[in-house]
Each structure stands twice: as C-alpha cells, then as structure tokens.
C-alpha cells in the first residue's frame, strides 16, 4: 500500500507522514528559492511534568526549531533542569509561571529553541496576565519574525480581556500569534 511504500524524494520536496494521516508538511530541511522554513510546535500541555517523556519523543521525531507550550502548570518548585529537553534551550527569560493559582495549575508558558537559535525577548507595556513575545532573527539579522505566545484563562475578567485586545491590536508586520484563547463560543 501507499502507507508502507518508500520512495526517495529530492531535498525540498514534501514528505508523507503516517502520524498526520498522510498529510503533507514542510520540514526544516525544505528550501524554496533559498529560504529556510521554520518548524514551530505548539501544545497546551495541561502539566508538562506528567507529559515530558511523551513530549521528548515527539520532539525527537518532529525536530521542531521552536517549541511553544501553554498550561505548563509549572511553579517555583519545578526547576528548569526538571523540564530540560535534550538539544533545546529553555528560554528562562520567556518562562512564565503563575503564582496566583493553586500550585500554578492551569497556567504557565514555556518556550524552547534548538541550540544555536537565538530568541530576543520583546518587552511590552501590557497587563494581560499570560503572554510572552520574542523575535527570531535570520542569520543575517536583516529579517525577523515576532512570535507572541498567549494563554487566556477561561474565567478572565473584562479588564484582562481588554488587555488582550490591546495586545492583539499592537501586532506588527511579520508576527505570529499563537496560543490558547479559551473562547469556544466565538464565531470566526
């Protein structure tokens, strides 16, 4: 069958993968007109500690450049060493633990990057309670992609929602906004 047959494909081609139902996807090795693709993996973990082994296996298989995690459920008792992923830097400037919930449950942001990839934190004057923003520069530092990772708690009050709106309105050119907005009733 097509699922188990193997074919040799040229660099830059899309590859089939059984894990995603045979959907085609780009890898970080793909090149089009001299441009390298950035492979970003995002997940809402609902406790990274309980799923770290599974995440490590997925990362070894997928080899993302950036790993973005919401609902890490990390708190001050969980050290960076406890959530290390081999071959990746956990950006401690972007790690956000919530201390205003019981044991940090339900919140927290983590950002990992492949060793050698440089992320630059962007400081924002915004009171939204769970976000981080950073830039990924290309090798020549002449192009950047800004990334904003967001977690909006489902029980956010109106002030927090207003701050989220301000954050979204400040979006720049070449920006990726990703996360868990917890708005199941929204009509996109």
Short mmCIF file of C-alpha atoms in Angstrom, two decimals:
data_model
loop_
_atom_site.label_atom_id
_atom_site.label_comp_id
_atom_site.label_asym_id
_atom_site.label_seq_id
_atom_site.Cartn_x
_atom_site.Cartn_y
_atom_site.Cartn_z
CA UNK A 1 0.00 0.00 0.00
CA UNK A 2 0.97 3.62 -0.27
CA UNK A 3 1.32 3.89 3.52
CA UNK A 4 4.22 1.44 3.75
CA UNK A 5 5.93 2.03 0.42
CA UNK A 6 9.08 4.09 0.50
CA UNK A 7 10.34 6.41 -2.15
CA UNK A 8 13.44 8.51 -2.31
CA UNK A 9 12.48 12.18 -2.54
CA UNK A 10 14.58 15.16 -3.53
CA UNK A 11 15.57 17.69 -0.90
CA UNK A 12 12.96 20.39 -0.79
CA UNK A 13 10.06 18.07 -1.51
CA UNK A 14 7.16 17.47 0.82
CA UNK A 15 7.07 14.13 2.58
CA UNK A 16 4.10 12.00 3.55
CA UNK A 17 3.79 11.03 7.17
CA UNK A 18 1.53 8.37 8.72
CA UNK A 19 1.23 10.29 12.02
CA UNK A 20 -0.69 13.12 10.40
CA UNK A 21 -2.98 10.95 8.31
CA UNK A 22 -0.76 11.14 5.26
CA UNK A 23 -0.97 14.94 5.13
CA UNK A 24 1.94 16.70 3.51
CA UNK A 25 4.07 19.01 5.59
CA UNK A 26 7.25 21.00 5.24
CA UNK A 27 10.35 20.10 7.23
CA UNK A 28 13.13 22.42 8.31
CA UNK A 29 15.25 20.91 5.55
CA UNK A 30 12.89 22.14 2.83
CA UNK A 31 14.11 25.05 0.78
CA UNK A 32 12.25 27.16 -1.73
CA UNK A 33 14.13 29.86 -3.58
CA UNK A 34 16.90 29.80 -0.96
CA UNK A 35 14.56 30.31 2.01
CA UNK A 36 14.64 28.00 5.02
CA UNK A 37 11.41 27.09 6.74
CA UNK A 38 10.89 27.42 10.48
CA UNK A 39 9.24 24.44 12.14
CA UNK A 40 7.23 25.51 15.20
CA UNK A 41 5.50 23.06 17.51
CA UNK A 42 2.75 24.28 19.85
CA UNK A 43 0.86 22.39 22.53
CA UNK A 44 -1.38 23.05 25.50
CA UNK A 45 0.25 20.61 27.93
CA UNK A 46 -2.06 20.65 30.95
CA UNK A 47 1.01 19.70 33.03
CA UNK A 48 4.34 19.36 31.29
CA UNK A 49 5.81 17.25 34.09
CA UNK A 50 3.32 14.44 33.52
CA UNK A 51 3.91 14.50 29.76
CA UNK A 52 7.63 15.28 29.46
CA UNK A 53 8.59 11.79 28.24
CA UNK A 54 5.90 11.89 25.54
CA UNK A 55 6.92 15.42 24.52
CA UNK A 56 10.59 14.40 24.35
CA UNK A 57 9.73 11.52 21.98
CA UNK A 58 7.58 13.78 19.80
CA UNK A 59 10.35 16.39 19.64
CA UNK A 60 12.93 13.75 18.68
CA UNK A 61 10.65 12.63 15.86
CA UNK A 62 9.47 16.03 14.58
CA UNK A 63 12.66 18.05 15.26
CA UNK A 64 10.97 21.46 15.61
CA UNK A 65 13.04 24.63 15.73
CA UNK A 66 10.80 26.20 18.37
CA UNK A 67 8.55 24.53 20.97
CA UNK A 68 5.76 26.66 22.48
CA UNK A 69 3.81 25.39 25.47
CA UNK A 70 0.81 26.79 27.31
CA UNK A 71 -0.67 25.42 30.54
CA UNK A 72 2.70 24.09 31.66
CA UNK A 73 1.44 24.04 35.25
CA UNK A 74 4.96 24.90 36.36
CA UNK A 75 5.62 26.78 39.56
CA UNK A 76 8.69 27.75 41.60
CA UNK A 77 9.10 24.12 42.78
CA UNK A 78 9.73 22.93 39.19
CA UNK A 79 13.29 23.78 38.22
CA UNK A 80 14.47 24.31 34.65
CA UNK A 81 16.59 21.17 34.99
CA UNK A 82 13.42 19.13 35.62
CA UNK A 83 11.92 20.15 32.27
CA UNK A 84 15.00 20.02 30.06
CA UNK A 85 14.70 18.63 26.52
CA UNK A 86 17.98 17.44 25.02
CA UNK A 87 19.18 19.62 22.13
CA UNK A 88 16.98 22.56 23.17
CA UNK A 89 17.35 25.66 25.31
CA UNK A 90 14.53 26.51 27.68
CA UNK A 91 14.40 30.28 27.48
CA UNK A 92 14.26 31.35 31.11
CA UNK A 93 13.51 34.96 30.12
CA UNK A 94 10.30 33.78 28.46
CA UNK A 95 9.25 31.16 31.04
CA UNK A 96 6.19 32.31 32.92
CA UNK A 97 4.82 30.56 35.96
CA UNK A 98 1.65 31.75 37.62
CA UNK A 99 1.80 32.11 41.36
CA UNK A 100 -1.74 33.32 41.88
CA UNK A 101 -3.40 29.93 41.37
CA UNK A 102 -3.17 26.79 43.44
CA UNK A 103 0.24 25.24 42.61
CA UNK A 104 0.30 27.10 39.26
CA UNK A 105 -2.32 24.72 37.89
CA UNK A 106 -3.97 25.80 34.66
CA UNK A 107 -1.37 28.31 33.60
CA UNK A 108 2.24 28.83 32.62
CA UNK A 109 4.20 29.38 29.42
CA UNK A 110 7.38 27.69 28.19
CA UNK A 111 9.47 28.44 25.12
CA UNK A 112 12.22 26.10 23.91
CA UNK A 113 14.52 26.70 20.94
CA UNK A 114 17.01 24.49 19.17
CA UNK A 115 20.50 25.04 20.46
CA UNK A 116 22.07 27.75 18.29
CA UNK A 117 18.81 29.55 17.51
CA UNK A 118 18.69 32.95 19.18
CA UNK A 119 15.47 34.40 20.56
CA UNK A 120 15.22 38.00 21.73
CA UNK A 121 12.56 38.84 24.29
CA UNK A 122 10.37 41.83 23.45
CA UNK A 123 9.23 43.76 26.49
CA UNK A 124 5.71 45.11 26.23
CA UNK A 125 3.81 47.56 28.37
CA UNK A 126 0.69 45.43 28.73
CA UNK A 127 -1.07 43.99 31.79
CA UNK A 128 -2.53 40.90 30.11
CA UNK A 129 -1.67 38.13 32.56
CA UNK A 130 -0.26 35.32 30.37
CA UNK A 131 1.81 36.13 27.30
CA UNK A 132 5.36 36.37 26.12
CA UNK A 133 6.68 37.98 22.97
CA UNK A 134 10.01 37.42 21.26
CA UNK A 135 11.82 37.82 17.95
CA UNK A 136 13.56 35.18 15.90
CA UNK A 137 16.21 36.75 13.68
CA UNK A 138 17.58 35.22 10.49
CA UNK A 139 21.29 34.52 10.08
CA UNK A 140 21.97 38.00 8.69
CA UNK A 141 19.84 39.84 11.30
CA UNK A 142 18.00 41.62 8.48
CA UNK A 143 14.67 39.81 8.80
CA UNK A 144 12.77 38.83 11.90
CA UNK A 145 9.65 37.01 12.89
CA UNK A 146 7.93 38.17 16.05
CA UNK A 147 6.08 35.50 17.99
CA UNK A 148 3.50 36.12 20.70
CA UNK A 149 2.51 33.14 22.83
CA UNK A 150 -0.79 33.64 24.66
CA UNK A 151 -2.81 31.80 27.26
CA UNK A 152 -6.16 33.36 28.19
CA UNK A 153 -7.76 31.70 31.21
CA UNK A 154 -11.40 30.75 30.56
CA UNK A 155 -12.53 32.77 33.58
CA UNK A 156 -10.75 36.00 32.52
CA UNK A 157 -12.36 39.17 33.78
CA UNK A 158 -13.25 42.09 31.49
CA UNK A 159 -10.07 44.03 32.35
CA UNK A 160 -7.91 41.07 31.29
CA UNK A 161 -9.88 40.70 28.04
CA UNK A 162 -9.37 44.43 27.36
CA UNK A 163 -5.61 44.00 27.86
CA UNK A 164 -5.64 41.03 25.46
CA UNK A 165 -7.36 43.19 22.86
CA UNK A 166 -4.71 45.89 23.28
CA UNK A 167 -2.02 43.25 22.88
CA UNK A 168 -3.60 41.94 19.68
CA UNK A 169 -4.04 45.46 18.31
CA UNK A 170 -0.29 46.09 18.74
CA UNK A 171 0.52 43.35 16.24
CA UNK A 172 3.34 44.18 13.85
CA UNK A 173 4.26 43.05 10.36
CA UNK A 174 5.76 39.54 10.31
CA UNK A 175 4.15 38.41 13.55
CA UNK A 176 2.78 35.04 14.58
CA UNK A 177 0.21 34.95 17.38
CA UNK A 178 -0.37 31.51 18.81
CA UNK A 179 -1.85 30.05 21.96
CA UNK A 180 -4.98 29.06 23.81
CA UNK A 181 -7.56 31.85 23.83
CA UNK A 182 -10.32 29.84 25.55
CA UNK A 183 -13.15 31.35 23.53
CA UNK A 184 -15.21 28.33 22.47
CA UNK A 185 -18.32 30.34 21.62
CA UNK A 186 -16.60 32.77 19.23
CA UNK A 187 -17.90 32.81 15.66
CA UNK A 188 -14.79 33.14 13.49
#
